[in-house]
mmCIF file of C-alpha atoms and ligand atoms in Angstrom:
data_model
loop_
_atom_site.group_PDB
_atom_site.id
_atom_site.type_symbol
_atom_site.label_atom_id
_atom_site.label_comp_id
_atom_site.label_asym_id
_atom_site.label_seq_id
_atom_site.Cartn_x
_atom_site.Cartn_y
_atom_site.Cartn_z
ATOM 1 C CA UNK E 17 -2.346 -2.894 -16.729
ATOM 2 C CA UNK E 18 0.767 -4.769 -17.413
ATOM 3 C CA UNK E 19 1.263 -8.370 -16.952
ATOM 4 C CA UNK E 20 3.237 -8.737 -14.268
ATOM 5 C CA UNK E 21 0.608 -6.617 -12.165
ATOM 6 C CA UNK E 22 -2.487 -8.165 -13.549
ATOM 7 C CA UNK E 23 -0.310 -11.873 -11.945
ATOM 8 C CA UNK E 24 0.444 -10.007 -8.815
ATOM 9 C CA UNK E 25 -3.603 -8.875 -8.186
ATOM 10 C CA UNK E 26 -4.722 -12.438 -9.549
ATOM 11 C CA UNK E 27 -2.618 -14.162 -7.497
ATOM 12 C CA UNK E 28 -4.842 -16.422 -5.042
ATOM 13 C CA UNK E 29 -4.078 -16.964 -1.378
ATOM 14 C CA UNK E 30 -7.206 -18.826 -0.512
ATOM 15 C CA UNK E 31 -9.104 -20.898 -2.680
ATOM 16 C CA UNK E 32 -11.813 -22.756 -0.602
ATOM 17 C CA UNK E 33 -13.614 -25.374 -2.833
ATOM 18 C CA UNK E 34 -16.800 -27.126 -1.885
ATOM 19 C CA UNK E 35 -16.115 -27.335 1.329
ATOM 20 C CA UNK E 36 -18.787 -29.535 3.686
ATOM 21 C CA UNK E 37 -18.314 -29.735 7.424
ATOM 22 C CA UNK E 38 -20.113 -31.549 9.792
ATOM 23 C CA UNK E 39 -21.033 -31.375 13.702
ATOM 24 C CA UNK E 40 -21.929 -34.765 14.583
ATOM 25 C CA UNK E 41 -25.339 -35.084 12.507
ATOM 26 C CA UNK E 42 -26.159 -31.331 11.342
ATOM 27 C CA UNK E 43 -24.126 -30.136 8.308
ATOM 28 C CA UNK E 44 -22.899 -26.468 9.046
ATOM 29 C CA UNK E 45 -21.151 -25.523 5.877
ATOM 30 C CA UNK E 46 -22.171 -27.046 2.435
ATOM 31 C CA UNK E 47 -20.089 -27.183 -0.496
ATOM 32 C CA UNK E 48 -19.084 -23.511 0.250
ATOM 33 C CA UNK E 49 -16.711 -22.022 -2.246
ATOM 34 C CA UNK E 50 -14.728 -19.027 -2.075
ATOM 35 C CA UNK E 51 -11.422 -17.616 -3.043
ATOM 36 C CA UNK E 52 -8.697 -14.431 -1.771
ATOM 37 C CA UNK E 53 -6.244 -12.483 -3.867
ATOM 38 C CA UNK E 54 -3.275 -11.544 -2.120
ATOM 39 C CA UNK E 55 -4.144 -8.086 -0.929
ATOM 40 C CA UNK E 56 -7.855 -8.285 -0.884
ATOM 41 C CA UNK E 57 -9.616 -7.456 2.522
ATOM 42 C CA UNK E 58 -13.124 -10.065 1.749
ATOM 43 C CA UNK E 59 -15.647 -10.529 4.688
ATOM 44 C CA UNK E 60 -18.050 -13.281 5.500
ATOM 45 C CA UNK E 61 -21.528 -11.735 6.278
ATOM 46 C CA UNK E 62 -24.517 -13.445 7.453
ATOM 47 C CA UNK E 63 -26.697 -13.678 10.550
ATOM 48 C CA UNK E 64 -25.891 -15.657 13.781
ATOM 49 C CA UNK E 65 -25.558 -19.494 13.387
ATOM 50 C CA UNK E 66 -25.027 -19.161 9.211
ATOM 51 C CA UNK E 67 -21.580 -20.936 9.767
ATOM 52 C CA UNK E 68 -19.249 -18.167 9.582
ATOM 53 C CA UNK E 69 -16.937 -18.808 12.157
ATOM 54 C CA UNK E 70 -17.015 -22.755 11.519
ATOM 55 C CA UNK E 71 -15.972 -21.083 8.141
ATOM 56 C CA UNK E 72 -12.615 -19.568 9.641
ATOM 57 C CA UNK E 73 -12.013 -22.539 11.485
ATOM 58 C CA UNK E 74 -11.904 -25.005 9.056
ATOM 59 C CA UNK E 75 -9.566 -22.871 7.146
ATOM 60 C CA UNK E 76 -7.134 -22.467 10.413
ATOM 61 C CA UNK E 77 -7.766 -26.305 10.912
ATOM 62 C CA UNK E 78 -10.062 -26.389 14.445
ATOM 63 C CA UNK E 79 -11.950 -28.297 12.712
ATOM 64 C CA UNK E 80 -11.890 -30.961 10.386
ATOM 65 C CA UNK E 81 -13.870 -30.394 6.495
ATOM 66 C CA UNK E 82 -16.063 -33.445 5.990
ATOM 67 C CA UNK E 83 -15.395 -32.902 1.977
ATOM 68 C CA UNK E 84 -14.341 -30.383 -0.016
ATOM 69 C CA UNK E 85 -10.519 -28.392 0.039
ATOM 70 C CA UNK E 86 -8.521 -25.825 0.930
ATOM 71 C CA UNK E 87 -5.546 -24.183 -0.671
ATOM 72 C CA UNK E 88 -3.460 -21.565 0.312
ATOM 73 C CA UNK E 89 -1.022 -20.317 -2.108
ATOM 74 C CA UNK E 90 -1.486 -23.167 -4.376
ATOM 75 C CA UNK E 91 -0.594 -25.793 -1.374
ATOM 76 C CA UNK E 92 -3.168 -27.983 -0.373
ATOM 77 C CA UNK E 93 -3.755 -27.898 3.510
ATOM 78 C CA UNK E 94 -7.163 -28.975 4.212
ATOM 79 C CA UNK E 95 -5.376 -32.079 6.199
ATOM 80 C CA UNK E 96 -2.758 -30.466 7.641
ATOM 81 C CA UNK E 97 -2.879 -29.370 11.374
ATOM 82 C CA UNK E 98 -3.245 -25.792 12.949
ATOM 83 C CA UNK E 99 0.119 -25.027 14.200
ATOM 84 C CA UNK E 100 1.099 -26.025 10.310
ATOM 85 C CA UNK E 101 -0.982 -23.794 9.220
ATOM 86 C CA UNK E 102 0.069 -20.898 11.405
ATOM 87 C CA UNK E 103 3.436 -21.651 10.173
ATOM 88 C CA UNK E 104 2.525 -20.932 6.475
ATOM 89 C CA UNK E 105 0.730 -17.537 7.267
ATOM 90 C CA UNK E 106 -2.530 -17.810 8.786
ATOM 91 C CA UNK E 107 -3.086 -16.049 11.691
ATOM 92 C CA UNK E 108 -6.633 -16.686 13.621
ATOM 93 C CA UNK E 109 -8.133 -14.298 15.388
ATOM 94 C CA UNK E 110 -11.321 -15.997 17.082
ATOM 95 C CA UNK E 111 -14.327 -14.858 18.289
ATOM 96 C CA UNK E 112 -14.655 -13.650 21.621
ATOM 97 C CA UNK E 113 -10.913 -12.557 21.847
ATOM 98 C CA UNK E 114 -9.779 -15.632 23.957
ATOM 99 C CA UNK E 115 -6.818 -13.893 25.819
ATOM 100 C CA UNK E 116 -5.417 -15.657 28.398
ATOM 101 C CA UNK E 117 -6.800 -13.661 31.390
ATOM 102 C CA UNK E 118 -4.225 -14.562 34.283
ATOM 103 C CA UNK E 119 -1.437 -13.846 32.080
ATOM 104 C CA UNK E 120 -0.084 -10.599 31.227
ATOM 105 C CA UNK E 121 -0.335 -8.266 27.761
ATOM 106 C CA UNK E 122 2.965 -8.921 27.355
ATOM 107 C CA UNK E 123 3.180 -12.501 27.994
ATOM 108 C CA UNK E 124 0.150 -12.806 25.416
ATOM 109 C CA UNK E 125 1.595 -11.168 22.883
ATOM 110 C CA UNK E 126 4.802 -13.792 23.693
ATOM 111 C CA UNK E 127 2.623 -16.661 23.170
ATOM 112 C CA UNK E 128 1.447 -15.418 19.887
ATOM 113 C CA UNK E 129 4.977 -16.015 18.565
ATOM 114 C CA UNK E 130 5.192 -19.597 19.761
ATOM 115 C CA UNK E 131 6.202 -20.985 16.539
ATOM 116 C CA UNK E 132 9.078 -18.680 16.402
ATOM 117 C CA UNK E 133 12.623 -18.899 17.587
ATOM 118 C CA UNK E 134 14.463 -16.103 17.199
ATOM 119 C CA UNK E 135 14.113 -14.360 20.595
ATOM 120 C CA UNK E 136 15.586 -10.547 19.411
ATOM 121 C CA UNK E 137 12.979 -10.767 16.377
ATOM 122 C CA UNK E 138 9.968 -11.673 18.747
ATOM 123 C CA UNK E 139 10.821 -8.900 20.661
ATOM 124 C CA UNK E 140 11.181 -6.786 18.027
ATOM 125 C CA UNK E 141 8.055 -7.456 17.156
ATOM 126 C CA UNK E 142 6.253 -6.897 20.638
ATOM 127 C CA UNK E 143 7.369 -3.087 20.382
ATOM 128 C CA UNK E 144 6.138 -3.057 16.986
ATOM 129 C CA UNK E 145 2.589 -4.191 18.457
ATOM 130 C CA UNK E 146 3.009 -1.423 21.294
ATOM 131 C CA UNK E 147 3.499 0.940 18.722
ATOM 132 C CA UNK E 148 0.319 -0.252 16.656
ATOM 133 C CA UNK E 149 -1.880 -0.380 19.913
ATOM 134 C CA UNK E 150 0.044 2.292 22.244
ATOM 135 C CA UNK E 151 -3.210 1.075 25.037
ATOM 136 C CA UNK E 152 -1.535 -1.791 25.431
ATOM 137 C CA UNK E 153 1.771 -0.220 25.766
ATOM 138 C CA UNK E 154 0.556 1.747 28.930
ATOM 139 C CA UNK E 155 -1.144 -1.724 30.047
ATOM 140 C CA UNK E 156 2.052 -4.060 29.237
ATOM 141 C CA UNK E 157 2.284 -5.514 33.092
ATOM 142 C CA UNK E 158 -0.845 -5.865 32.974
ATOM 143 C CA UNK E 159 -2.925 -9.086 33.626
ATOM 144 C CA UNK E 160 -5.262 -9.722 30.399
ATOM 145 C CA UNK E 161 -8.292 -10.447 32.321
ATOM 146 C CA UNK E 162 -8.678 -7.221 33.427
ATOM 147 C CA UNK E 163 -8.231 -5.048 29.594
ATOM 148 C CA UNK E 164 -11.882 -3.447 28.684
ATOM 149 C CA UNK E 165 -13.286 -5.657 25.865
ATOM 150 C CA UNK E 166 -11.879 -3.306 23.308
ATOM 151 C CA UNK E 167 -8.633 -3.384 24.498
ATOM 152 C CA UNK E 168 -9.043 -7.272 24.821
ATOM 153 C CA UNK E 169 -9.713 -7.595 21.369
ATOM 154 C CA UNK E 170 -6.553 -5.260 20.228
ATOM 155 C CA UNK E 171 -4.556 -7.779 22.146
ATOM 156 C CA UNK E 172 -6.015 -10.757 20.515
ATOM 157 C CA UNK E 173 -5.164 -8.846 17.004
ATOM 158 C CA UNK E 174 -2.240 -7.969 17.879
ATOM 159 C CA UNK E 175 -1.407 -11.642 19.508
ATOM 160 C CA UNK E 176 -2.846 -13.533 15.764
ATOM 161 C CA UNK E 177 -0.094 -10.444 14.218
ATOM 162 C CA UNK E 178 2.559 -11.853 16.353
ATOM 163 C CA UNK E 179 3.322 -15.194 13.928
ATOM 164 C CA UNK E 180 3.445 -12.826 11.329
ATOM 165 C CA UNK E 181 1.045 -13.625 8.735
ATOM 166 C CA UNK E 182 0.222 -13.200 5.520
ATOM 167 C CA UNK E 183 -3.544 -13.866 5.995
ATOM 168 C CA UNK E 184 -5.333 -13.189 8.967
ATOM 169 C CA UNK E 185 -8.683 -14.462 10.046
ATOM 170 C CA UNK E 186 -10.503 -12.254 11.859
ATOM 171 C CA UNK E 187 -13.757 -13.007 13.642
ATOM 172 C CA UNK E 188 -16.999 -10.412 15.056
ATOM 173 C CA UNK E 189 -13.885 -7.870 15.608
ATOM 174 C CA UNK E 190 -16.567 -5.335 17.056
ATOM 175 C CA UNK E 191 -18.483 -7.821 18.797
ATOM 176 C CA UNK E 192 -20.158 -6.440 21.787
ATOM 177 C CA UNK E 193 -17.872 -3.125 21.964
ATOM 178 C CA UNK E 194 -19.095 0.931 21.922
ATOM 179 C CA UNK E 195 -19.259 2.069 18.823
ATOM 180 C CA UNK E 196 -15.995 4.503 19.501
ATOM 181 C CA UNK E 197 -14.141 1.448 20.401
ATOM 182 C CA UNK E 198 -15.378 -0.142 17.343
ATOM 183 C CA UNK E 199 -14.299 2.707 14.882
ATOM 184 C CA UNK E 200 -10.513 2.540 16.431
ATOM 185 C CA UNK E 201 -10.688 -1.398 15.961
ATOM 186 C CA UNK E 202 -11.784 -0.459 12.155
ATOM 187 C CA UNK E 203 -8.777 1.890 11.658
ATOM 188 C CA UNK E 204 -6.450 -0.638 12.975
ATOM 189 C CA UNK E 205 -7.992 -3.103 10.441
ATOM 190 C CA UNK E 206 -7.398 -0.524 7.224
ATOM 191 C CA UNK E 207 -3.849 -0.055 8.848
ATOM 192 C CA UNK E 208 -3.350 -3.297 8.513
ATOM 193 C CA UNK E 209 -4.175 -3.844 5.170
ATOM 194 C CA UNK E 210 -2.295 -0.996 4.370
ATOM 195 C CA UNK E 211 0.734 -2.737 5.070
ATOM 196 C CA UNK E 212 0.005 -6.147 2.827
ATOM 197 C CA UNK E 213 -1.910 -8.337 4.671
ATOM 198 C CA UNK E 214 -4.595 -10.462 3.752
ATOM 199 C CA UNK E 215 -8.122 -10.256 5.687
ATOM 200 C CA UNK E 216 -10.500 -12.320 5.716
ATOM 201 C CA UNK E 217 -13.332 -10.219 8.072
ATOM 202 C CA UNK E 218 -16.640 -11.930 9.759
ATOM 203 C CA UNK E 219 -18.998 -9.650 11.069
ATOM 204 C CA UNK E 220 -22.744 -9.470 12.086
ATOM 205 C CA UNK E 221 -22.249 -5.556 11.304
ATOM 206 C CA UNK E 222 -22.478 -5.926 7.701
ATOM 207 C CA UNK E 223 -22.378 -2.028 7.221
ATOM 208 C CA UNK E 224 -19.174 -1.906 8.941
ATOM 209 C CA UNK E 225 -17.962 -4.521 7.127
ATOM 210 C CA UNK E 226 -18.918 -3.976 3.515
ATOM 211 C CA UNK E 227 -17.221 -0.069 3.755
ATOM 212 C CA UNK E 228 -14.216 -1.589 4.451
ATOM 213 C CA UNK E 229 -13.986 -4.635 2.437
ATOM 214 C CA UNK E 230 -13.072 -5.140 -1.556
ATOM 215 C CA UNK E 231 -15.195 -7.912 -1.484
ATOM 216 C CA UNK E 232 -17.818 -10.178 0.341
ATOM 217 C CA UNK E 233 -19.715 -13.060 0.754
ATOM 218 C CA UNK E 234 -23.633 -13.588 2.321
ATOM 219 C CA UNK E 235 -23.805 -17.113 3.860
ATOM 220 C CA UNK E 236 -26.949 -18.222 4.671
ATOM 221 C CA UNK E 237 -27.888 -21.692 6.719
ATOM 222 C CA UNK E 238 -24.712 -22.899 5.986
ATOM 223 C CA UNK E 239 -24.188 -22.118 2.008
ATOM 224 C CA UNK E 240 -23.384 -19.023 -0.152
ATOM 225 C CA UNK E 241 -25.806 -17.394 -1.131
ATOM 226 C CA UNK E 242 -24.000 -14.049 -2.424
ATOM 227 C CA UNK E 243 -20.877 -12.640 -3.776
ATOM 228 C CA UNK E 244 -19.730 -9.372 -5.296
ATOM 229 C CA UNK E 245 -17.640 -6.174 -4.784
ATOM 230 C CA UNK E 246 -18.702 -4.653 -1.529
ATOM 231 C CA UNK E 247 -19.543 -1.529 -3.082
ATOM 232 C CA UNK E 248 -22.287 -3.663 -5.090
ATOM 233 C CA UNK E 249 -23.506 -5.557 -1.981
ATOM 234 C CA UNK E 250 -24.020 -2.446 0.247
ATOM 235 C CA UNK E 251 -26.572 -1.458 -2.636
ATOM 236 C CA UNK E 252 -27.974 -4.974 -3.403
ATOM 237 C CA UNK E 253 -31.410 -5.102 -2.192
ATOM 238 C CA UNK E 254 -31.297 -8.256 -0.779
ATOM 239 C CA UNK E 255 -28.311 -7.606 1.332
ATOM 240 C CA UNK E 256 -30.411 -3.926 2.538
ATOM 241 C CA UNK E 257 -33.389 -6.161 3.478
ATOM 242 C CA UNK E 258 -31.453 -8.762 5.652
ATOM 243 C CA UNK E 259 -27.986 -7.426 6.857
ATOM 244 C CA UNK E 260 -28.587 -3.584 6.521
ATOM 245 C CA UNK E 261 -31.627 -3.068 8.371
HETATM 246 N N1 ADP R 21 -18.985 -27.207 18.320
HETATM 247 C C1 ADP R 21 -20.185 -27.320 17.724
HETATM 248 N N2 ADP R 21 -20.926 -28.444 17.867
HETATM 249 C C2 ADP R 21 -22.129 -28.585 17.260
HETATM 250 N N3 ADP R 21 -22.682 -27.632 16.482
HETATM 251 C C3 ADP R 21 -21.998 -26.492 16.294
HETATM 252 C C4 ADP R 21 -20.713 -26.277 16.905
HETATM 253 N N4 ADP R 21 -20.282 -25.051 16.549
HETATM 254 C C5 ADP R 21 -21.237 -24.528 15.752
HETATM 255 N N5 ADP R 21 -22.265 -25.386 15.607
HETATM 256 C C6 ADP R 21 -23.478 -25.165 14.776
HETATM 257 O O1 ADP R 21 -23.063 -24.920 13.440
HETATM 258 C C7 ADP R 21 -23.810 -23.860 12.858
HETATM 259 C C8 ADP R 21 -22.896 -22.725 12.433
HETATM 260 O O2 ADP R 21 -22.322 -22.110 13.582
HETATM 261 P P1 ADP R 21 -21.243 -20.954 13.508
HETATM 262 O O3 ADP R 21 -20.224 -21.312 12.491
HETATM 263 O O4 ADP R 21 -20.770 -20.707 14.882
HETATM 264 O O5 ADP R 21 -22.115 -19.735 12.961
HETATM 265 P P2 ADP R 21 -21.857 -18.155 12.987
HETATM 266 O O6 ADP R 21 -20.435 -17.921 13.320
HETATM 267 O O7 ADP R 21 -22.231 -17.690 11.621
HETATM 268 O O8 ADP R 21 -22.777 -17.595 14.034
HETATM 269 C C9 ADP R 21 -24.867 -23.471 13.899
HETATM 270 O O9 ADP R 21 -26.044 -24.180 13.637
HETATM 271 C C10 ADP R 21 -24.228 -23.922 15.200
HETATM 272 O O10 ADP R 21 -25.226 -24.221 16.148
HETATM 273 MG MG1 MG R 22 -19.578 -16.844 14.860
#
């Protein structure tokens, strides 16, 4: 492998380092250390109430790290704000979709560009999502509140892929859907990666999520407890016991 390669595949876009965060009294993350190369597609596995999602919320900035630091490519931003960090290329995609019901697919889809100004390039990029998720082509007029829960949760992806970014956080993607439903989500997911994004990927369905991902992460009660190449972890006896079933 040449040099220039080896810098390219090194190259870091998330480096989380010791990172504590608190709710009120109870500690929910504790000194939790991870890190992304640019490319990578790394998920966050671990049963309900481990901290994952507080995970991909301190990193978009919902909430505030106790201690610790985060830095995306090489800039510090563990005090900046959320719409700061949307603006450098993370893209949140929370759990339980959060579309805004009484407005339509299309006007979600608008208000995932809301730090962006140039009207003919927003556009652009709607059709682009149409022609990633043709369902919510057909369903454009439509008002969000009434999508299926799979095609809820294409419109939140494809809402987070409106600003854009370079990382996205995505969070229980197949989360309560059929397991068809779940398997088109999944495709989407490799499509996306295909095309140079980062993912960070939290899921309860750890098989799902280790066949996809280069990499992964167990978090237990609030720490790390695991790491390794997903093809390692989907063999690890540990992970079998706990995550596999
Ligand atoms: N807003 C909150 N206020 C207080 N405690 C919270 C809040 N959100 C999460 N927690 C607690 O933090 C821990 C981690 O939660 P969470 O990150 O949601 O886990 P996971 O996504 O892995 O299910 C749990 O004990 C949960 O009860
Ligand atoms: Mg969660």
């Amino acid at each position: 492998m040449d040099a220039d390669r080896r810098n390219i595949q090194d190259f870091k876009i998330l480096e989380v380092q010791e990172l504590d965060v608190n709710y009120g009294g109870i500690q929910a993350l504790k000194k939790i250390n991870l890190t992304i190369s640019k490319g990578e597609v790394v998920t966050l596995i671990g049963a309900n109430g481990a901290g994952k999602t507080t995970t991909l919320r301190a990193i978009s900035k919902i909430v505030n790290p106790k201690s610790g630091a985060i830095i995306y490519s090489g800039r510090n931003i563990t005090r900046h704000q959320t719409h700061e960090v949307v603006k450098l290329g993370i893209a949140h995609c929370p759990e339980g979709r959060r579309v805004l019901a009484k407005q339509t697919v299309f006007d979600n889809l608008l208000l995932g560009a809301y730090i962006r100004s140039n009207q003919g390039e927003i556009k652009a990029d709607i059709q682009h999502q149409f022609e990633l998720f043709p369902r919510l082509s057909q369903r454009r007029h439509q008002l969000a509140g009434t999508l299926s829960g799979g095609e809820q949760q294409m419109l939140a992806i494809a809402r987070a892929l409106m600003s854009r970014p370079q990382l996205l956080l995505l969070d229980e993607p197949s989360l309560g859907l059929a397991p068809a439903i779940v398997k088109e989500i999944f495709s989407i997911i490799e499509n996306l990666r295909a095309t140079g994004v980062t993912i960070l990927l939290v899921e309860q369905n750890a098989h799902l999520a280790l066949q996809i991902a280069d990499r992964g992460y167990v978090l237990e009660a609030g720490s790390i407890t695991l790491t390794g190449a997903a093809s390692e972890l989907i063999n690890d006896e540990r992970v079998k016991k706990a995550y596999l079933g």
